[in-house]
PDB file of N, CA and C and ligand atoms in Angstrom:
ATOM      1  N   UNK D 767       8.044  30.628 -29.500  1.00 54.00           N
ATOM      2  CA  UNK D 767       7.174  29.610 -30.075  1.00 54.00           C
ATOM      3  C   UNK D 767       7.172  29.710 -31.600  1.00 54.00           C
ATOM      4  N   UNK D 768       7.168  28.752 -31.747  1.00 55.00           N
ATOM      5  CA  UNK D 768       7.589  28.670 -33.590  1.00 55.00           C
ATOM      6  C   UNK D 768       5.801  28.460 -34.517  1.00 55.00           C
ATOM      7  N   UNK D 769       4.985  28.889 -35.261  1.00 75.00           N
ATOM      8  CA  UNK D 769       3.968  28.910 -35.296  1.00 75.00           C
ATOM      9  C   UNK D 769       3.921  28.014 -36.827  1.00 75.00           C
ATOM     10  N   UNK D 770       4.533  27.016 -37.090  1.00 91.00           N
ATOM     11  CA  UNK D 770       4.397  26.074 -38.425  1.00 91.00           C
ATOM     12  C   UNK D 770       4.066  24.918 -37.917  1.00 91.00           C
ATOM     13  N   UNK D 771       2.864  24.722 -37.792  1.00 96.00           N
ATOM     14  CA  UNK D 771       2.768  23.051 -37.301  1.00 96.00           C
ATOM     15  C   UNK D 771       2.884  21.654 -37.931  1.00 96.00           C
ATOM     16  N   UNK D 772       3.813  20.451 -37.568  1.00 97.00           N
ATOM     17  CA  UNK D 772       3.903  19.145 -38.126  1.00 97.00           C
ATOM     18  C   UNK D 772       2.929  18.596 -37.591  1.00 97.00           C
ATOM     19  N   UNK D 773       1.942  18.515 -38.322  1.00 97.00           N
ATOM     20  CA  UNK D 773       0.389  17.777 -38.420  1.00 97.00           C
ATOM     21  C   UNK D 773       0.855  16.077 -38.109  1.00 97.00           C
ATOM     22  N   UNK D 774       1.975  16.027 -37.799  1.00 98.00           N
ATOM     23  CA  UNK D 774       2.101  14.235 -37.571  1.00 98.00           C
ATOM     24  C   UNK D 774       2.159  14.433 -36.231  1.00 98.00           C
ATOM     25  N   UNK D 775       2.774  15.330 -35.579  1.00 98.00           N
ATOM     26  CA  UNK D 775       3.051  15.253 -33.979  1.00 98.00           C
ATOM     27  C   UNK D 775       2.321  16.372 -33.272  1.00 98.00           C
ATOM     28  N   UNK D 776       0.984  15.651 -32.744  1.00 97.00           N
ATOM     29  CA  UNK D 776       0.482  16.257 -32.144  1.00 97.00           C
ATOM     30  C   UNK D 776       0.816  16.625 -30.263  1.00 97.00           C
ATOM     31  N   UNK D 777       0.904  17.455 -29.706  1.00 97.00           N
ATOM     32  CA  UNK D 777       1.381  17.482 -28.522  1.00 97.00           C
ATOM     33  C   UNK D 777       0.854  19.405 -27.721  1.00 97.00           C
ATOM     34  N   UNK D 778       0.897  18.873 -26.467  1.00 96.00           N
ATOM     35  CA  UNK D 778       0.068  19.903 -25.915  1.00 96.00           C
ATOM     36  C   UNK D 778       0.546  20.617 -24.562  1.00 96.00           C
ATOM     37  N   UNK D 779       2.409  20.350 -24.562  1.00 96.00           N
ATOM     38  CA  UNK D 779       3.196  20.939 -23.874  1.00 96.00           C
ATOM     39  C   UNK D 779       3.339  22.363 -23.914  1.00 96.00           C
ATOM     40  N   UNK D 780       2.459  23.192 -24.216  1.00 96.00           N
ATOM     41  CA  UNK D 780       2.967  24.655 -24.492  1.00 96.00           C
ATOM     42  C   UNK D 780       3.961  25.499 -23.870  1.00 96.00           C
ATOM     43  N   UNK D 781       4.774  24.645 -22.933  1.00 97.00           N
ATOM     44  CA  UNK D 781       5.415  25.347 -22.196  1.00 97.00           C
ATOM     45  C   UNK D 781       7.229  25.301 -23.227  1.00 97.00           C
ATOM     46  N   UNK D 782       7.020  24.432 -24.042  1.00 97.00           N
ATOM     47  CA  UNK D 782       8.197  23.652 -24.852  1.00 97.00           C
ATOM     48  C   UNK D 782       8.569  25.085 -26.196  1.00 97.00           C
ATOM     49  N   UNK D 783       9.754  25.490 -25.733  1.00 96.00           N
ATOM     50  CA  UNK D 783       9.680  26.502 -27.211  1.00 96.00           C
ATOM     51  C   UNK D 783       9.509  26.124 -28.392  1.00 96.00           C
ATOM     52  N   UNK D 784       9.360  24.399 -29.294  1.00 97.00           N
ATOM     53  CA  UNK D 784       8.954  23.853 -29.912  1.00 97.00           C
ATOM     54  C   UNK D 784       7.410  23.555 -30.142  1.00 97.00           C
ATOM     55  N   UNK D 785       6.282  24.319 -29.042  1.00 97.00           N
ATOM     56  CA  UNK D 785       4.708  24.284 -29.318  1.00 97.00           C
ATOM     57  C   UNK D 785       4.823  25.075 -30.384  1.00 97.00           C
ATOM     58  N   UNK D 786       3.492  25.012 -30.712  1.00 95.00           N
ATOM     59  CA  UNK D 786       2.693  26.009 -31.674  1.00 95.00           C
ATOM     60  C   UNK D 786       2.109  26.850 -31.154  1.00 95.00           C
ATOM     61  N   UNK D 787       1.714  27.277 -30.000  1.00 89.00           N
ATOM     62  CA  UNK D 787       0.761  27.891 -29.102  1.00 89.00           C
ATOM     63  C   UNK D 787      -0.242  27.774 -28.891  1.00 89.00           C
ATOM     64  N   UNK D 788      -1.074  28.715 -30.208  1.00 86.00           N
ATOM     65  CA  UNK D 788      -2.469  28.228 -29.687  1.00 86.00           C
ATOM     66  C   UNK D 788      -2.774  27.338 -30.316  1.00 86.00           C
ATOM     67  N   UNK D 789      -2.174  26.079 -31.233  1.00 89.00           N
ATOM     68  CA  UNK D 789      -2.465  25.002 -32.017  1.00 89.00           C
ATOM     69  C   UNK D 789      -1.897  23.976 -31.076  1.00 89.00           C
ATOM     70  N   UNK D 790      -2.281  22.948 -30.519  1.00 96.00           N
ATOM     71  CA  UNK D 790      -1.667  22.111 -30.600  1.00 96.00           C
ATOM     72  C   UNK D 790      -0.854  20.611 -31.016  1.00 96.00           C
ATOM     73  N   UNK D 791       0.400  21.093 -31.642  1.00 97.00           N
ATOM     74  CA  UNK D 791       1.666  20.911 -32.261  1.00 97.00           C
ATOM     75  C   UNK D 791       2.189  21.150 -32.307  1.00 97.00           C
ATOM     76  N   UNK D 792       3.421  20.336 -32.835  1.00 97.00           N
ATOM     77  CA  UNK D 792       5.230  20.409 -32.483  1.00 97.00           C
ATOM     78  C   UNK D 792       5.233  20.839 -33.618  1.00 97.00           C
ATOM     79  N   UNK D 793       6.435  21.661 -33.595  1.00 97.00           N
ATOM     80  CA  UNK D 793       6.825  22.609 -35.045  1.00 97.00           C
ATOM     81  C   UNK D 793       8.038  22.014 -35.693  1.00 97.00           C
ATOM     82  N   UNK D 794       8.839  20.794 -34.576  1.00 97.00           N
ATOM     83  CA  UNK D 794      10.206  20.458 -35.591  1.00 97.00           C
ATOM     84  C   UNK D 794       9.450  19.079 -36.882  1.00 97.00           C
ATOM     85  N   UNK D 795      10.236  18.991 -37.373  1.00 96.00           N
ATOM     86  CA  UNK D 795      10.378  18.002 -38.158  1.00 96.00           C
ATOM     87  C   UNK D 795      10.072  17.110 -37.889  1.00 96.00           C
ATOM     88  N   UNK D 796      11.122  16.411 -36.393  1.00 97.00           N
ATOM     89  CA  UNK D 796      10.985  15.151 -35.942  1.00 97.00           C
ATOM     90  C   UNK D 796      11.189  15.434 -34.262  1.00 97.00           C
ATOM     91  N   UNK D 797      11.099  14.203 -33.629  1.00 98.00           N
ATOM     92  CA  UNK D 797      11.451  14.310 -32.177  1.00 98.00           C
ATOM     93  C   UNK D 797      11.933  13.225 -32.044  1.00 98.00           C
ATOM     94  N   UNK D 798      12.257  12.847 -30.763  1.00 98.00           N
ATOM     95  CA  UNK D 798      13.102  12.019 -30.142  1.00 98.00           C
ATOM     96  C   UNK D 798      11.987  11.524 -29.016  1.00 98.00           C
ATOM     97  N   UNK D 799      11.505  10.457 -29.190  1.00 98.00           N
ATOM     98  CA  UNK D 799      10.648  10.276 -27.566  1.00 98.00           C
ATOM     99  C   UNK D 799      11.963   8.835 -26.855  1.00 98.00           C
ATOM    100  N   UNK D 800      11.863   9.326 -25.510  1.00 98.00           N
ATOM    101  CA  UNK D 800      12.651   8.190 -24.503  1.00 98.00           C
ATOM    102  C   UNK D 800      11.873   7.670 -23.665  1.00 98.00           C
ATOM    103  N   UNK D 801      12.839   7.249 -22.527  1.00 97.00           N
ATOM    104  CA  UNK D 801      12.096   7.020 -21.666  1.00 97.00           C
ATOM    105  C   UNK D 801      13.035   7.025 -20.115  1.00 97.00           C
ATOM    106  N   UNK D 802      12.572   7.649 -18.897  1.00 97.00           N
ATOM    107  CA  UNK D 802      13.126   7.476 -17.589  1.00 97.00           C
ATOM    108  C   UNK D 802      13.267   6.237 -17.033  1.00 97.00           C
ATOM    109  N   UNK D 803      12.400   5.441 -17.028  1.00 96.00           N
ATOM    110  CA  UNK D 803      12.292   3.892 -16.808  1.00 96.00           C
ATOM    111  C   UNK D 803      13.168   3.053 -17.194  1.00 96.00           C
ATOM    112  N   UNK D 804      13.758   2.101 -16.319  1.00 96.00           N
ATOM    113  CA  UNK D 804      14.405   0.715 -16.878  1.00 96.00           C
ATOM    114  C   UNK D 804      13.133   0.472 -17.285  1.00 96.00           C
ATOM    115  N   UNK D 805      12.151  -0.578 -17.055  1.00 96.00           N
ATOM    116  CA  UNK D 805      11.408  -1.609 -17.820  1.00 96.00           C
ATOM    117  C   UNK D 805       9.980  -0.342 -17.990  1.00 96.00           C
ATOM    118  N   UNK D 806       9.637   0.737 -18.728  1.00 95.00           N
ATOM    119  CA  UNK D 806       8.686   1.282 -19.024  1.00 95.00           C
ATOM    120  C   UNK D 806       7.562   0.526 -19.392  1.00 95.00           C
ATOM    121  N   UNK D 807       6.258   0.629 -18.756  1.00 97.00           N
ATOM    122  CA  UNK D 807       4.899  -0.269 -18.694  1.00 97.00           C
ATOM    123  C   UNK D 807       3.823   0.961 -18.877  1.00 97.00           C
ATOM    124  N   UNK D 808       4.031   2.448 -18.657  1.00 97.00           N
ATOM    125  CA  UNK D 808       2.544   2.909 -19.169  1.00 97.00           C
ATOM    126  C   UNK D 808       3.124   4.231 -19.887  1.00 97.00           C
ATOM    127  N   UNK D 809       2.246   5.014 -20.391  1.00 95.00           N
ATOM    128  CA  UNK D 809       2.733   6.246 -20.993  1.00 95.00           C
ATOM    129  C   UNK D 809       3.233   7.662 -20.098  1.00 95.00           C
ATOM    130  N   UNK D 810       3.151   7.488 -18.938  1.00 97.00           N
ATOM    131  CA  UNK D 810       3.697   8.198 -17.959  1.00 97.00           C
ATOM    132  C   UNK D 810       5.386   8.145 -17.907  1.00 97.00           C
ATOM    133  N   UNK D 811       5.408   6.607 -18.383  1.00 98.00           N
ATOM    134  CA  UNK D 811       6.949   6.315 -18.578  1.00 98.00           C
ATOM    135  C   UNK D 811       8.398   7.018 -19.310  1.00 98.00           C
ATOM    136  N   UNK D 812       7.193   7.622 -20.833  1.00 97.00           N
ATOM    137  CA  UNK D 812       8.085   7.838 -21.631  1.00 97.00           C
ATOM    138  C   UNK D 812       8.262   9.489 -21.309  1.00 97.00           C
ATOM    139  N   UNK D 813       9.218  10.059 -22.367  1.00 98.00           N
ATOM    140  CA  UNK D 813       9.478  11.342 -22.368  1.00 98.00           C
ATOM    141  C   UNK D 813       9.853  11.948 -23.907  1.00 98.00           C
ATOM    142  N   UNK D 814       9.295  12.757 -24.154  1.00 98.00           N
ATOM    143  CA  UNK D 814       9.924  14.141 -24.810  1.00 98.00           C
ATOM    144  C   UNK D 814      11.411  14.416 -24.935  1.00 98.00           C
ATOM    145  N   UNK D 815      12.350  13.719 -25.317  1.00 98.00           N
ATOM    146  CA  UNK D 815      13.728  14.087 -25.521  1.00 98.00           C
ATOM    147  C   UNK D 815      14.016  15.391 -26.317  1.00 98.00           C
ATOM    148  N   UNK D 816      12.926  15.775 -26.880  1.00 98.00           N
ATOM    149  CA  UNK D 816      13.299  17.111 -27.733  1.00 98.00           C
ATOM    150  C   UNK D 816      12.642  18.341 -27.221  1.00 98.00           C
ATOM    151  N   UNK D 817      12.257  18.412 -26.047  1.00 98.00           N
ATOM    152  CA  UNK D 817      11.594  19.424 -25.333  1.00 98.00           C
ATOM    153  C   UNK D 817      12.670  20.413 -24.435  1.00 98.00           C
ATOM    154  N   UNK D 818      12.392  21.717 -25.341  1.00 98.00           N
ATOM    155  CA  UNK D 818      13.372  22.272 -24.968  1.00 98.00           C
ATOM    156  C   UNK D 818      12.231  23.884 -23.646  1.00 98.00           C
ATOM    157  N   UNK D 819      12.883  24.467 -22.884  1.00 96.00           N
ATOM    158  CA  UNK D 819      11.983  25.257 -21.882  1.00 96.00           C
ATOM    159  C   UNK D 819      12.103  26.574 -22.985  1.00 96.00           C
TER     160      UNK D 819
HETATM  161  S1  SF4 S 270       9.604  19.036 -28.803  1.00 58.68           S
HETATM  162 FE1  SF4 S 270       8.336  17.498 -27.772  1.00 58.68          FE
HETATM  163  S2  SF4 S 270       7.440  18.568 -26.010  1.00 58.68           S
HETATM  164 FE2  SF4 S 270       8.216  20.107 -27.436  1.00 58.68          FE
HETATM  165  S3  SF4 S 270       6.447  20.663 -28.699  1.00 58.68           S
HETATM  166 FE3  SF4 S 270       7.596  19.066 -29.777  1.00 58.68          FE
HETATM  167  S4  SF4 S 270       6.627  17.130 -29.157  1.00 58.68           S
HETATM  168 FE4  SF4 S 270       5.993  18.693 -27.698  1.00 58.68          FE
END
């Protein structure tokens, strides 16, 4: 876990070697959000492309 947090991306995956731990935030720079869905309609839809285990 990388412990520098980007105060723009807040997120609360701690399982992602990109958390902060006990903060929750992403420590890269930037991310990538996608999505599994052809036609995505709620936020369940999308995904974390930069979530690494
Ligand atoms: S890479 Fe994505 S899932 Fe991982 S801490 Fe950052 S925002 Fe969260």
């Amino acid at each position: 876990m990388n412990s520098t947090p980007n105060h723009s991306i807040q997120c609360n995956v701690s399982s992602c070697t990109h958390h902060c731990g006990s903060k929750d935030y992403c420590s890269l720079e930037r991310i990538t959000v996608g999505t599994h869905e052809k036609s995505p309609t709620q936020e369940e839809c999308t995904d974390c492309m930069s979530f690494r285990k």
